[in-house]
Each structure stands twice: as structure tokens, then as C-alpha cells.
Short mmCIF file of C-alpha atoms and ligand atoms in Angstrom, two decimals:
data_model
loop_
_atom_site.label_atom_id
_atom_site.label_comp_id
_atom_site.label_asym_id
_atom_site.label_seq_id
_atom_site.Cartn_x
_atom_site.Cartn_y
_atom_site.Cartn_z
CA MET A 1 -63.71 -94.94 57.44
CA HIS A 2 -61.59 -91.86 56.85
CA LEU A 3 -58.58 -94.04 56.23
CA ALA A 4 -60.50 -96.07 53.67
CA VAL A 5 -61.62 -92.94 51.85
CA LEU A 6 -58.13 -91.52 51.88
CA LEU A 7 -56.60 -94.67 50.45
CA LEU A 8 -59.27 -94.92 47.83
CA VAL A 9 -58.66 -91.33 46.77
CA SER A 10 -54.93 -91.88 46.52
CA ALA A 11 -55.52 -95.04 44.51
CA LEU A 12 -57.74 -93.10 42.12
CA SER A 13 -55.40 -90.16 41.79
CA GLY A 14 -52.59 -92.64 41.11
CA ALA A 15 -54.56 -93.77 38.08
CA THR A 16 -54.43 -90.30 36.53
CA LEU A 17 -50.63 -90.56 36.34
CA ALA A 18 -50.89 -93.12 33.55
CA LEU A 19 -49.52 -92.41 30.09
CA ASP A 20 -51.85 -89.78 28.73
CA ASN A 21 -52.69 -91.24 25.32
CA GLY A 22 -56.20 -92.40 26.17
CA GLU A 23 -55.27 -95.98 25.33
CA MET A 24 -55.86 -99.21 27.23
CA ARG A 25 -57.96 -97.97 30.15
CA VAL A 26 -58.69 -101.69 30.65
CA PRO A 27 -56.15 -104.43 29.92
CA PRO A 28 -55.73 -104.90 26.14
CA MET A 29 -56.98 -108.17 24.60
CA GLY A 30 -56.12 -109.89 21.38
CA TRP A 31 -53.75 -112.28 19.72
CA LEU A 32 -49.96 -112.19 19.48
CA ALA A 33 -47.86 -114.40 17.24
CA TRP A 34 -44.73 -115.03 19.29
CA GLU A 35 -45.24 -117.97 21.66
CA ARG A 36 -47.00 -120.19 19.11
CA PHE A 37 -45.32 -119.15 15.86
CA ARG A 38 -41.97 -117.63 16.90
CA CYS A 39 -39.75 -116.66 14.01
CA ASP A 40 -40.90 -119.26 11.50
CA ILE A 41 -40.16 -117.66 8.15
CA ASP A 42 -39.91 -120.90 6.19
CA CYS A 43 -42.98 -120.29 4.04
CA ALA A 44 -41.81 -122.63 1.29
CA HIS A 45 -42.05 -125.66 3.57
CA ASP A 46 -44.55 -124.48 6.16
CA PRO A 47 -46.95 -122.02 4.52
CA LYS A 48 -49.63 -122.32 7.23
CA ASN A 49 -47.32 -121.59 10.13
CA CYS A 50 -44.91 -119.09 8.72
CA ILE A 51 -44.77 -115.44 9.80
CA SER A 52 -46.50 -113.85 6.82
CA GLU A 53 -49.47 -111.65 6.07
CA ASP A 54 -51.61 -114.77 5.48
CA LEU A 55 -51.14 -115.84 9.09
CA PHE A 56 -52.32 -112.47 10.40
CA ILE A 57 -55.22 -112.33 7.94
CA ASP A 58 -56.32 -115.82 9.02
CA MET A 59 -56.21 -114.80 12.69
CA ALA A 60 -58.13 -111.59 11.95
CA ASP A 61 -60.79 -113.63 10.17
CA ARG A 62 -61.08 -116.02 13.10
CA LEU A 63 -61.25 -113.16 15.65
CA SER A 64 -64.00 -111.44 13.72
CA GLU A 65 -65.98 -114.53 12.70
CA ASP A 66 -65.71 -116.83 15.72
CA GLY A 67 -67.02 -114.56 18.46
CA TRP A 68 -63.69 -113.30 19.83
CA ARG A 69 -63.93 -109.66 18.76
CA GLU A 70 -67.25 -109.12 20.53
CA LEU A 71 -65.64 -110.34 23.76
CA GLY A 72 -62.86 -107.77 23.47
CA TYR A 73 -60.11 -109.68 21.66
CA VAL A 74 -59.39 -106.98 19.06
CA TYR A 75 -55.61 -106.75 18.66
CA VAL A 76 -53.78 -108.80 16.05
CA ASN A 77 -50.13 -108.40 16.94
CA ILE A 78 -47.11 -109.15 14.83
CA ASP A 79 -43.95 -109.99 16.77
CA ASP A 80 -40.32 -110.31 15.68
CA CYS A 81 -39.10 -111.37 12.23
CA TRP A 82 -41.62 -109.41 10.15
CA SER A 83 -39.20 -106.96 8.63
CA SER A 84 -36.76 -106.95 5.81
CA MET A 85 -33.11 -107.32 6.81
CA LYS A 86 -32.53 -103.86 5.30
CA ARG A 87 -34.11 -100.48 5.91
CA ASP A 88 -35.38 -98.71 2.76
CA GLU A 89 -33.54 -95.96 0.85
CA LYS A 90 -34.92 -93.35 3.29
CA GLY A 91 -33.74 -95.35 6.28
CA ARG A 92 -37.21 -96.56 7.23
CA LEU A 93 -38.12 -100.04 8.45
CA GLN A 94 -39.88 -102.08 5.80
CA ALA A 95 -41.71 -105.40 5.84
CA ASP A 96 -40.17 -108.44 4.21
CA PRO A 97 -41.42 -108.06 0.64
CA LYS A 98 -41.89 -111.80 0.00
CA ARG A 99 -43.86 -112.62 3.14
CA PHE A 100 -45.76 -109.32 3.41
CA PRO A 101 -46.30 -108.36 -0.24
CA GLY A 102 -49.18 -106.06 0.72
CA GLY A 103 -47.12 -104.28 3.38
CA ILE A 104 -47.99 -103.37 6.95
CA HIS A 105 -50.24 -100.43 6.12
CA LYS A 106 -52.56 -102.62 4.06
CA LEU A 107 -52.66 -105.17 6.86
CA ALA A 108 -53.63 -102.41 9.32
CA ARG A 109 -56.44 -101.39 6.98
CA TYR A 110 -57.59 -105.01 6.85
CA MET A 111 -57.84 -105.03 10.66
CA HIS A 112 -59.59 -101.66 10.84
CA ASP A 113 -62.19 -102.72 8.27
CA ARG A 114 -63.14 -105.54 10.64
CA GLY A 115 -63.19 -103.56 13.88
CA LEU A 116 -59.78 -104.95 14.85
CA LYS A 117 -56.43 -103.31 15.58
CA LEU A 118 -52.90 -104.04 14.44
CA GLY A 119 -49.90 -104.31 16.73
CA LEU A 120 -46.30 -104.29 15.55
CA TYR A 121 -42.97 -105.20 17.11
CA GLY A 122 -39.68 -103.34 17.27
CA ASP A 123 -36.55 -103.45 19.36
CA LEU A 124 -34.50 -100.78 21.08
CA GLY A 125 -30.95 -101.68 20.09
CA THR A 126 -28.78 -102.46 17.11
CA HIS A 127 -30.82 -105.58 16.22
CA THR A 128 -34.09 -107.22 17.23
CA CYS A 129 -33.76 -110.39 19.31
CA GLY A 130 -34.16 -112.34 16.05
CA GLY A 131 -31.39 -110.39 14.32
CA TYR A 132 -33.53 -107.99 12.24
CA PRO A 133 -32.86 -104.22 12.11
CA GLY A 134 -33.24 -102.63 15.52
CA THR A 135 -34.13 -99.09 16.52
CA THR A 136 -31.08 -97.26 17.78
CA LEU A 137 -31.56 -93.98 19.66
CA ASP A 138 -31.09 -91.92 16.49
CA LYS A 139 -33.85 -93.88 14.69
CA ILE A 140 -36.58 -93.51 17.32
CA GLU A 141 -38.44 -90.57 15.79
CA LEU A 142 -38.28 -92.00 12.30
CA ASP A 143 -39.59 -95.39 13.40
CA ALA A 144 -42.39 -93.85 15.48
CA GLN A 145 -43.46 -91.86 12.44
CA THR A 146 -43.37 -94.99 10.27
CA LEU A 147 -45.73 -96.75 12.72
CA ALA A 148 -48.12 -93.80 12.60
CA ASP A 149 -47.94 -93.63 8.78
CA TRP A 150 -48.89 -97.30 8.66
CA GLU A 151 -51.82 -96.68 11.07
CA VAL A 152 -50.47 -99.18 13.58
CA ASP A 153 -52.41 -99.25 16.88
CA MET A 154 -49.96 -100.82 19.29
CA PHE A 155 -46.21 -101.12 19.49
CA LYS A 156 -44.17 -103.63 21.48
CA PHE A 157 -40.66 -102.29 22.01
CA ASP A 158 -38.27 -105.10 22.91
CA GLY A 159 -34.81 -104.53 24.37
CA CYS A 160 -32.30 -106.95 22.87
CA TYR A 161 -28.91 -105.47 21.95
CA SER A 162 -29.17 -102.31 24.08
CA ASN A 163 -27.65 -101.58 27.49
CA ALA A 164 -29.21 -100.06 30.60
CA THR A 165 -28.08 -96.53 29.72
CA GLU A 166 -29.57 -96.70 26.25
CA GLN A 167 -32.79 -98.18 27.64
CA ALA A 168 -33.11 -95.38 30.19
CA LYS A 169 -32.98 -92.93 27.31
CA GLY A 170 -34.74 -94.91 24.60
CA TYR A 171 -37.97 -96.03 26.29
CA PRO A 172 -39.01 -92.52 27.39
CA LEU A 173 -37.89 -91.09 24.04
CA MET A 174 -40.05 -93.54 22.11
CA SER A 175 -43.01 -92.61 24.33
CA LYS A 176 -42.52 -88.95 23.41
CA ALA A 177 -41.99 -89.77 19.75
CA LEU A 178 -45.18 -91.85 19.57
CA ASN A 179 -47.09 -89.01 21.22
CA ALA A 180 -45.61 -86.50 18.77
CA THR A 181 -47.02 -88.42 15.80
CA GLY A 182 -50.52 -87.49 17.00
CA ARG A 183 -51.71 -91.08 16.54
CA PRO A 184 -52.74 -92.89 19.74
CA ILE A 185 -50.55 -96.00 19.77
CA GLY A 186 -50.64 -98.40 22.73
CA TYR A 187 -47.07 -98.70 23.96
CA SER A 188 -45.70 -101.95 25.38
CA CYS A 189 -42.27 -101.70 26.97
CA SER A 190 -40.01 -104.69 27.55
CA TRP A 191 -37.66 -102.47 29.55
CA PRO A 192 -38.29 -103.87 33.07
CA ALA A 193 -37.82 -107.47 31.86
CA TYR A 194 -34.28 -106.52 30.82
CA GLN A 195 -33.56 -104.95 34.23
CA GLY A 196 -34.72 -107.77 36.50
CA GLY A 197 -38.25 -106.44 36.94
CA LEU A 198 -37.71 -104.94 40.41
CA PRO A 199 -36.63 -101.68 42.06
CA PRO A 200 -34.18 -100.04 42.38
CA LYS A 201 -33.28 -100.85 38.77
CA VAL A 202 -36.91 -100.56 37.67
CA ASN A 203 -38.94 -97.43 38.43
CA TYR A 204 -42.61 -98.41 38.17
CA THR A 205 -43.81 -94.85 38.69
CA GLN A 206 -41.94 -93.79 35.61
CA LEU A 207 -43.08 -96.82 33.60
CA GLY A 208 -46.70 -95.96 34.36
CA GLU A 209 -46.12 -92.47 33.00
CA ILE A 210 -44.51 -93.54 29.72
CA CYS A 211 -45.89 -97.00 28.83
CA ASN A 212 -49.36 -98.58 28.67
CA LEU A 213 -48.05 -102.02 29.55
CA TRP A 214 -44.74 -103.62 30.24
CA ARG A 215 -43.20 -107.05 30.33
CA ASN A 216 -41.72 -107.50 33.80
CA TYR A 217 -40.32 -110.98 33.46
CA GLY A 218 -39.12 -113.70 31.07
CA ASP A 219 -40.98 -115.06 28.05
CA ILE A 220 -43.71 -117.61 28.55
CA GLN A 221 -43.16 -121.05 27.01
CA ASP A 222 -45.64 -123.77 26.18
CA SER A 223 -45.48 -125.63 29.49
CA TRP A 224 -47.05 -125.63 32.94
CA ASP A 225 -43.58 -125.20 34.49
CA SER A 226 -43.27 -121.91 32.66
CA VAL A 227 -46.76 -120.72 33.65
CA LEU A 228 -46.18 -121.68 37.30
CA ASN A 229 -42.81 -119.94 37.35
CA ILE A 230 -44.46 -116.75 36.09
CA ILE A 231 -47.33 -117.04 38.59
CA ASP A 232 -44.85 -117.46 41.43
CA TRP A 233 -42.74 -114.47 40.42
CA PHE A 234 -45.72 -112.14 40.00
CA PHE A 235 -47.41 -113.10 43.28
CA GLU A 236 -44.15 -113.15 45.23
CA ASN A 237 -43.49 -109.59 44.07
CA GLN A 238 -47.07 -108.37 44.32
CA GLU A 239 -46.30 -105.63 46.86
CA VAL A 240 -44.16 -103.93 44.23
CA LEU A 241 -46.17 -104.84 41.14
CA ALA A 242 -49.82 -104.42 42.14
CA PRO A 243 -49.60 -100.70 42.99
CA ALA A 244 -47.97 -100.06 39.59
CA ALA A 245 -51.06 -101.21 37.69
CA GLY A 246 -54.15 -99.17 36.90
CA PRO A 247 -56.19 -97.83 33.97
CA GLY A 248 -53.78 -97.23 31.10
CA LYS A 249 -50.82 -98.98 32.76
CA TRP A 250 -50.52 -102.72 33.20
CA ASN A 251 -48.06 -105.38 34.30
CA ASP A 252 -47.78 -107.99 31.55
CA PRO A 253 -47.05 -111.58 32.64
CA ASP A 254 -47.07 -112.54 28.93
CA MET A 255 -49.32 -114.47 26.57
CA LEU A 256 -52.18 -116.90 27.24
CA ILE A 257 -51.23 -120.31 25.92
CA ALA A 258 -54.53 -122.20 26.25
CA GLY A 259 -55.15 -123.98 22.97
CA ASP A 260 -51.51 -124.96 22.49
CA PHE A 261 -49.78 -128.19 23.51
CA GLY A 262 -48.44 -127.71 27.04
CA LEU A 263 -51.44 -127.16 29.33
CA SER A 264 -54.27 -129.38 30.50
CA MET A 265 -57.77 -127.90 30.67
CA ASP A 266 -57.36 -127.37 34.43
CA GLN A 267 -54.05 -125.57 33.88
CA SER A 268 -55.60 -123.46 31.12
CA ARG A 269 -58.38 -122.41 33.49
CA ALA A 270 -55.76 -121.64 36.14
CA GLN A 271 -53.88 -119.35 33.77
CA MET A 272 -57.06 -117.59 32.64
CA ALA A 273 -58.25 -117.14 36.24
CA LEU A 274 -54.96 -115.81 37.60
CA TRP A 275 -54.40 -113.50 34.62
CA ALA A 276 -57.88 -112.08 35.34
CA ILE A 277 -56.99 -111.58 39.01
CA MET A 278 -53.74 -109.83 37.97
CA ALA A 279 -55.54 -107.45 35.56
CA ALA A 280 -53.12 -108.78 32.95
CA PRO A 281 -53.30 -108.06 29.23
CA LEU A 282 -54.99 -111.02 27.52
CA PHE A 283 -53.01 -111.80 24.40
CA MET A 284 -53.58 -115.34 23.20
CA SER A 285 -50.80 -117.04 21.30
CA ASN A 286 -52.34 -120.11 19.72
CA ASP A 287 -53.78 -121.23 16.40
CA LEU A 288 -57.34 -119.95 16.25
CA ARG A 289 -57.95 -121.99 13.06
CA THR A 290 -57.67 -125.29 14.89
CA ILE A 291 -58.24 -124.44 18.58
CA SER A 292 -60.18 -127.05 20.59
CA SER A 293 -63.65 -126.23 21.83
CA GLY A 294 -62.43 -126.76 25.41
CA ALA A 295 -59.68 -124.16 25.14
CA ARG A 296 -62.00 -121.82 23.27
CA SER A 297 -64.64 -121.93 25.99
CA ILE A 298 -62.03 -121.11 28.65
CA LEU A 299 -60.66 -118.15 26.68
CA GLN A 300 -64.19 -116.99 25.84
CA ASN A 301 -65.48 -117.24 29.42
CA LYS A 302 -67.49 -114.05 29.80
CA MET A 303 -67.23 -113.72 33.55
CA ALA A 304 -63.47 -114.33 33.60
CA ILE A 305 -63.11 -111.66 30.91
CA SER A 306 -65.35 -109.19 32.72
CA ILE A 307 -63.30 -109.67 35.91
CA ASN A 308 -60.12 -109.04 33.92
CA GLN A 309 -61.65 -105.95 32.31
CA ASP A 310 -63.03 -104.37 35.49
CA ALA A 311 -63.05 -100.59 35.14
CA MET A 312 -61.36 -99.84 38.48
CA GLY A 313 -58.28 -101.62 37.17
CA ILE A 314 -57.01 -102.70 40.57
CA GLN A 315 -54.58 -105.60 40.29
CA GLY A 316 -55.51 -108.40 42.69
CA ARG A 317 -53.23 -110.19 45.12
CA ARG A 318 -52.63 -113.51 46.75
CA ILE A 319 -54.13 -113.25 50.23
CA VAL A 320 -53.51 -116.77 51.50
CA LYS A 321 -50.72 -119.25 50.81
CA GLU A 322 -51.46 -122.47 52.68
CA LYS A 323 -48.89 -125.12 53.57
CA ASN A 324 -51.27 -127.66 52.03
CA GLY A 325 -50.61 -126.15 48.58
CA ILE A 326 -53.73 -124.02 48.22
CA ASP A 327 -53.34 -120.32 47.35
CA VAL A 328 -56.26 -117.91 47.55
CA SER A 329 -56.14 -114.69 45.55
CA TRP A 330 -58.53 -111.81 45.58
CA ARG A 331 -59.32 -108.83 43.40
CA PRO A 332 -61.67 -105.98 44.28
CA LEU A 333 -64.09 -105.08 41.49
CA SER A 334 -66.49 -102.26 40.72
CA ASN A 335 -69.89 -102.11 42.45
CA ASN A 336 -68.65 -103.71 45.67
CA ALA A 337 -68.01 -106.98 43.90
CA SER A 338 -64.82 -109.02 44.03
CA ALA A 339 -63.24 -112.12 42.60
CA LEU A 340 -61.65 -115.02 44.46
CA VAL A 341 -59.44 -117.74 43.03
CA PHE A 342 -58.65 -120.93 44.92
CA PHE A 343 -55.57 -122.36 43.22
CA SER A 344 -54.05 -125.77 43.92
CA ARG A 345 -50.32 -126.39 43.57
CA ARG A 346 -50.87 -130.01 44.51
CA ASN A 347 -50.35 -132.93 42.19
CA ASP A 348 -52.15 -135.74 43.97
CA MET A 349 -55.93 -135.41 43.68
CA PRO A 350 -58.69 -132.81 44.05
CA TYR A 351 -58.25 -131.09 47.40
CA ARG A 352 -61.22 -130.19 49.56
CA TYR A 353 -60.34 -126.75 50.89
CA GLN A 354 -62.42 -125.51 53.78
CA THR A 355 -62.79 -121.89 54.85
CA THR A 356 -65.30 -119.05 55.32
CA LEU A 357 -65.58 -115.67 53.64
CA GLY A 358 -65.00 -114.18 57.09
CA LYS A 359 -61.61 -115.89 57.28
CA LEU A 360 -60.84 -114.23 53.95
CA ASN A 361 -61.68 -110.91 55.65
CA TYR A 362 -65.03 -110.29 54.00
CA THR A 363 -67.12 -108.02 56.20
CA ALA A 364 -70.24 -109.39 57.91
CA GLY A 365 -73.11 -110.07 55.57
CA SER A 366 -74.36 -112.44 52.95
CA TYR A 367 -72.89 -112.71 49.48
CA LYS A 368 -73.94 -113.93 46.08
CA ILE A 369 -71.43 -116.41 44.70
CA TYR A 370 -71.12 -117.20 41.00
CA ASP A 371 -68.70 -119.97 40.04
CA VAL A 372 -66.96 -118.67 36.91
CA PHE A 373 -66.27 -122.05 35.28
CA THR A 374 -69.26 -124.15 36.41
CA GLU A 375 -71.74 -121.23 36.26
CA LYS A 376 -73.39 -122.42 39.50
CA THR A 377 -74.61 -119.83 41.97
CA THR A 378 -75.25 -119.83 45.68
CA THR A 379 -75.44 -117.46 48.63
CA LEU A 380 -73.01 -117.52 51.51
CA LYS A 381 -72.84 -115.65 54.79
CA ASP A 382 -69.41 -114.50 55.90
CA THR A 383 -69.60 -117.00 58.77
CA THR A 384 -70.77 -120.02 56.78
CA GLY A 385 -68.14 -122.71 56.44
CA PHE A 386 -67.79 -124.00 52.89
CA VAL A 387 -65.65 -126.49 51.02
CA VAL A 388 -64.33 -126.06 47.49
CA SER A 389 -62.85 -128.99 45.62
CA VAL A 390 -59.79 -127.75 43.73
CA ASN A 391 -58.25 -130.02 41.09
CA PRO A 392 -54.46 -130.54 40.98
CA THR A 393 -52.85 -127.54 39.17
CA GLY A 394 -56.37 -126.18 38.76
CA VAL A 395 -58.59 -123.48 40.17
CA VAL A 396 -62.02 -122.69 41.46
CA MET A 397 -62.89 -119.10 40.57
CA TRP A 398 -65.69 -117.09 42.10
CA HIS A 399 -67.33 -113.80 41.37
CA VAL A 400 -68.58 -112.49 44.69
CA SER A 401 -71.12 -109.71 44.70
CA ALA A 402 -72.71 -107.24 47.11
CA PRO A 403 -74.09 -106.55 49.66
CA ALA A 404 -70.71 -105.84 51.19
CA LYS A 405 -67.09 -106.22 50.28
CA ARG A 406 -63.84 -107.35 51.71
CA ASN A 407 -62.30 -104.46 53.58
CA LEU A 408 -60.30 -102.32 51.16
CA ARG A 409 -58.15 -101.01 54.00
CA GLN A 410 -56.82 -104.49 54.58
CA PHE A 411 -56.00 -104.79 50.93
CA TYR A 412 -53.83 -101.70 50.93
CA LYS A 413 -52.31 -102.42 54.32
CA GLY A 414 -51.53 -106.02 53.43
CA GLY A 415 -53.50 -107.24 56.45
CA ARG A 416 -51.37 -105.34 58.96
CA LEU A 417 -54.25 -103.15 60.11
CA GLN A 418 -55.57 -103.97 63.59
CA GLY A 419 -59.02 -103.84 65.10
CA PHE A 420 -61.08 -105.28 62.28
CA ALA A 421 -64.19 -107.01 63.63
CA PHE A 422 -66.03 -109.89 62.03
CA GLY A 423 -69.77 -110.42 62.36
CA ASN A 424 -70.22 -113.01 65.11
CA ASP A 425 -73.91 -113.67 64.62
CA ASP A 426 -73.57 -117.16 63.21
CA GLU A 427 -71.03 -119.49 64.73
CA ASN A 428 -72.50 -122.75 63.47
CA VAL A 429 -69.55 -123.87 61.40
CA VAL A 430 -71.01 -126.90 59.71
CA PRO A 431 -69.11 -126.87 56.41
CA HIS A 432 -71.30 -126.16 53.45
CA ALA A 433 -70.01 -128.50 50.75
CA PHE A 434 -69.79 -126.48 47.60
CA LEU A 435 -69.67 -127.82 44.06
C1 NAG B 501 -49.81 -86.56 23.85
O1 NAG B 501 -49.63 -86.11 25.19
C2 NAG B 501 -50.54 -85.09 25.57
C3 NAG B 501 -50.12 -84.57 26.93
O2 NAG B 501 -49.91 -85.60 27.85
C4 NAG B 501 -51.95 -85.66 25.55
O3 NAG B 501 -52.88 -84.69 25.93
C5 NAG B 501 -52.25 -86.18 24.16
O4 NAG B 501 -53.52 -86.80 24.14
C6 NAG B 501 -51.19 -87.17 23.71
N1 NAG B 501 -51.44 -87.55 22.33
C7 NAG B 501 -51.24 -88.79 21.87
C8 NAG B 501 -51.57 -89.00 20.44
O5 NAG B 501 -50.82 -89.70 22.55
C1 NAG B 502 -23.93 -98.47 26.35
O1 NAG B 502 -23.77 -98.40 24.95
C2 NAG B 502 -23.22 -97.19 24.50
C3 NAG B 502 -23.15 -97.24 22.99
O2 NAG B 502 -24.42 -97.01 22.48
C4 NAG B 502 -21.84 -96.99 25.07
O3 NAG B 502 -21.32 -95.73 24.68
C5 NAG B 502 -21.90 -97.04 26.58
O4 NAG B 502 -20.61 -97.00 27.12
C6 NAG B 502 -22.60 -98.32 27.03
N1 NAG B 502 -22.80 -98.23 28.46
C7 NAG B 502 -22.57 -99.23 29.27
C8 NAG B 502 -22.87 -99.00 30.71
O5 NAG B 502 -22.19 -100.33 28.87
C1 NAG B 503 -39.17 -92.68 39.52
O1 NAG B 503 -39.82 -91.94 38.53
C2 NAG B 503 -40.59 -90.86 39.03
C3 NAG B 503 -41.41 -90.28 37.89
O2 NAG B 503 -40.65 -90.14 36.74
C4 NAG B 503 -39.65 -89.85 39.67
O3 NAG B 503 -40.40 -88.75 40.17
C5 NAG B 503 -38.90 -90.53 40.79
O4 NAG B 503 -37.94 -89.65 41.31
C6 NAG B 503 -38.20 -91.79 40.30
N1 NAG B 503 -37.72 -92.54 41.46
C7 NAG B 503 -36.48 -92.90 41.56
C8 NAG B 503 -36.12 -93.66 42.80
O5 NAG B 503 -35.63 -92.66 40.71
C1 NAG B 504 -71.07 -100.56 48.48
O1 NAG B 504 -71.25 -100.89 49.84
C2 NAG B 504 -71.41 -99.79 50.71
C3 NAG B 504 -71.54 -100.29 52.12
O2 NAG B 504 -70.62 -101.29 52.38
C4 NAG B 504 -72.64 -98.97 50.30
O3 NAG B 504 -72.72 -97.83 51.09
C5 NAG B 504 -72.52 -98.59 48.83
O4 NAG B 504 -73.72 -97.96 48.41
C6 NAG B 504 -72.26 -99.80 47.97
N1 NAG B 504 -72.02 -99.36 46.60
C7 NAG B 504 -72.57 -99.97 45.54
C8 NAG B 504 -72.22 -99.39 44.22
O5 NAG B 504 -73.29 -100.92 45.64
C1 NAG B 505 -57.30 -110.73 57.66
O1 NAG B 505 -57.01 -109.68 58.54
C2 NAG B 505 -56.14 -110.06 59.62
C3 NAG B 505 -56.07 -108.90 60.59
O2 NAG B 505 -55.72 -107.74 59.96
C4 NAG B 505 -54.80 -110.46 59.04
O3 NAG B 505 -53.94 -110.86 60.07
C5 NAG B 505 -54.98 -111.60 58.06
O4 NAG B 505 -53.77 -111.89 57.42
C6 NAG B 505 -56.03 -111.24 57.02
N1 NAG B 505 -56.32 -112.41 56.26
C7 NAG B 505 -56.42 -112.38 54.93
C8 NAG B 505 -56.78 -113.66 54.30
O5 NAG B 505 -56.23 -111.38 54.26
#
């Protein structure tokens, strides 16, 4: 008991070490251009897809008119290739005048008028990854001030064309410079992704103090291979990554790609479920003008979103990796609730996975189960055997609520703690076929 309290206190006090700009106490949600639209600047031949103010206005209209904003999707984020190839006469970044005739400030106003926020992209280095003007160390204060003048709400700072020494100076400097503008601007750092994402090259304590979120790993692409590769990296490194996350500071496994071309509905649900378990930022990169109703209902799933947005901000972990290809992950939530995801890496047929909540280290008691994607509910005792049918490359996701919770001590100790007793009152293990 004392141990549990102690660990809880240290987890909470860890949260106060986040970047002190009041931003992103829960993972940010919105839309980001990159994965779906890249650097398409060919407006003459592809006006609907090109990186221009029309694209961002269209997405803002969809977010505010199609029910996204009310669910929390409020950021509209511009990525690379927005700027002119030249800084202005005062040395400031400026938007491409043909594709953004209204300029960035006007676009920010457009977002604010609709209860949305605008995110912008920059790059620490001589050039952005796409070859546009970068932010060298001597330009950091000027560029931070430009963002504030334009009333930008979030800034993604990429790291192409800079080396490790410059990054170690530049990312903290930009954090200070943003703070000095007096405008709260959510700060996304690509720094760790350029340094392999792991200690000793990456210091997650420091990142949590200077950034609101950070890209740890490579860019997502529109394929299941890419999503699975990201899932594997994040869960394989969870002992390093999970403690780094908390209110105001998040690991970012990159954009949600449901609604694009590469994922089946099952794979889209798997991404949504695992991003919720990981307390990941939810930035969709898709075309909200033409998104299918199937993809929309996955991305608008209220329970998946509320799990992602849980106020405690504890990043969940994989707790079981079975030889049969089933992974189980778990995230503790406020009010003694929790979330479980049963994920299948198989590619043959739906797999009937059998277990009990007790085997997943839930304490003795009975639990209310809500299936996030089928919306069915049931009650389970910790000792009751049950079977979930998990589709190939799919998930079953549960919200599990009181009366009791999985032992937090085991979470922090990674299951190494001894002497944890299960309730033994009900040994009749007739599997309860579920769903
Ligand atoms: C700047 O940092 C100080 C001290 O950490 C904090 O109190 C303040 O809210 C920050 N302001 C902005 C705009 O981020
Ligand atoms: C990093 O770049 C700077 C130039 O900005 C250079 O002076 C320095 O030697 C480089 N450091 C390394 C480790 O390459
Ligand atoms: C990591 O950063 C923290 C906070 O800035 C600092 O106290 C600590 O010494 C750093 N750790 C290492 C190994 O450099
Ligand atoms: C959580 O569960 C504990 C007992 O396991 C109980 O004492 C506490 O009141 C519960 N908290 C909430 C918010 O339900
Ligand atoms: C449950 O706890 C035991 C004992 O601490 C541990 O060996 C096991 O790995 C845990 N199982 C899960 C699913 O966390």
C-alpha cells in the first residue's frame, strides 16, 4: 500500500516537470497535412490537393462542420513546403505568396473564428527537409517572434540539415524563445527522431521540460507495414518511452492514416486503439472532404478518444506478447478505470483468445466491460474465463471500469513485484464466449 502511494506520488510529481506553458495537458488532436498531401505545390494541375490556403480552409470547414471539433480535433497543421524560398527584407519567414495569398496570420484568424487552432512547421537547420528556408541558430528568436505575431498555436520543429551539436543547442533555445514571446505555443520537437529515439543520445527528462510532444521515430507512410513497424518500435521500447509521457509532454508515434489508401478497417481500428493506449497525439492526415463513413466512425469513436484523452496522462504498455501472435496492452485511466487492447499480428483468420482478467493481473472483483468498437457491455469477474475473437491485424478494445483496478504497483514494476494474490473464490473456468 505504501509502495503504491509512493509510486503514485512520484508519477504525479513527474508530471509537474512538463514544459510550463499550460499547453497540451492531454494529447493534442487535429489534422496535419504531411502524410496525405506531402509537398504537393503543383496547384496549376492539382488545385484540390496542393499545399495552399484553400486546402487548410477546406479542412477547417470539415473539422468545424462535420462533428470533429466537438470531439477534440481542433488543430489544423501546416507541414513543410508552405513558405517562400526567400525570407523577407527583414529576414523573416514568409508564406509563398501565390499559394497563401492571404498569409499565415489570416489563416490563423480563420481557425480562431471557428474555435480551431493553427499549427505551423519549421526546421532547425540550413533548410527544411523539403529544401525551404530553415531556422539556423541565429534565426531562432526572430522565427519564434514571427510565429507569435501570426498568432500560431503550435509549432513543429523538424531537424533536417542540422547536426547533433546544433540540435542540442537549438531545441532548448527555441523553447525559451517561444516562451519569451508570451504567446502559449504548443511545441513539437523532432529532435529525438534524428538521434535514434533512445538514451543515451536522447534525454527524455530534458525533452519533457522543453517540448510538449516529440517525434521519436521515423515518418509514418500509408501502409500497414509502416504502422506495424511503428507499433513494434514503441512497444519494444516502452520501458524508456512510457515514463517520459504525461500531461503536457507526449511521445508522438506520428499521424493517424485511417481514411487513406493503405489500411483496412480492422487495421484502422488497430491504429486508433493502440494510439489511444499510448496516449499519442491524434493528428489525422487524410482528406476530410471525401473520407469514408467507416474511417470517420473509427476516428470519431467517442470511447477511444476519451481513453486517449484521459486526464492522468499515463501512457499504457504491452503487458502480454503471446507466441500465438496476440498482444495485450493496458492503460490505467482515471476513476479506477482502465483500457485493454487485444491485438492480433496473425494473418490467417479471427483468433479466439482465451484468458481471465485475473491472468492480466486485475485484482479480485467484478468489472464492467464496454467494447469500444461494438459498444456491447458485460460484467466479468477477475476469475471468469472469457474468449475474445480478434480479427487478423485487428483489435478488440475494452474500457474496463470499477470496482477495482489492475494493480498499479505491477505496472510500475513491470510485473517483477512478488507476493501479489489473486481472488480464489471462483475457480470454475468455463470460458465465457465474448462477442
Ligand atoms: C514561460 O515560462 C514561465 C516559467 O516556466 C511560465 O510561468 C509561463 O507561463 C511561460 N509562458 C509561456 C507563454 O509559455
Ligand atoms: C555542426 O555544425 C557546425 C556548423 O553549424 C560545425 O561548426 C560543427 O563542427 C558541426 N559539428 C559536428 C559534430 O559535425
Ligand atoms: C537529462 O536532462 C536532465 C534535465 O535537463 C538533467 O538533469 C540530466 O542530468 C540529464 N541527463 C543526462 C544523462 O544527461
Ligand atoms: C478506487 O478503488 C479504491 C479501492 O480499490 C477505492 O478506495 C477508491 O475509492 C476508488 N476510487 C474511485 C475514484 O472510484
Ligand atoms: C502479473 O504479475 C505476475 C507476478 O508479478 C507477473 O509475473 C506477470 O508477468 C504479470 N502478468 C501481466 C499480464 O502483467
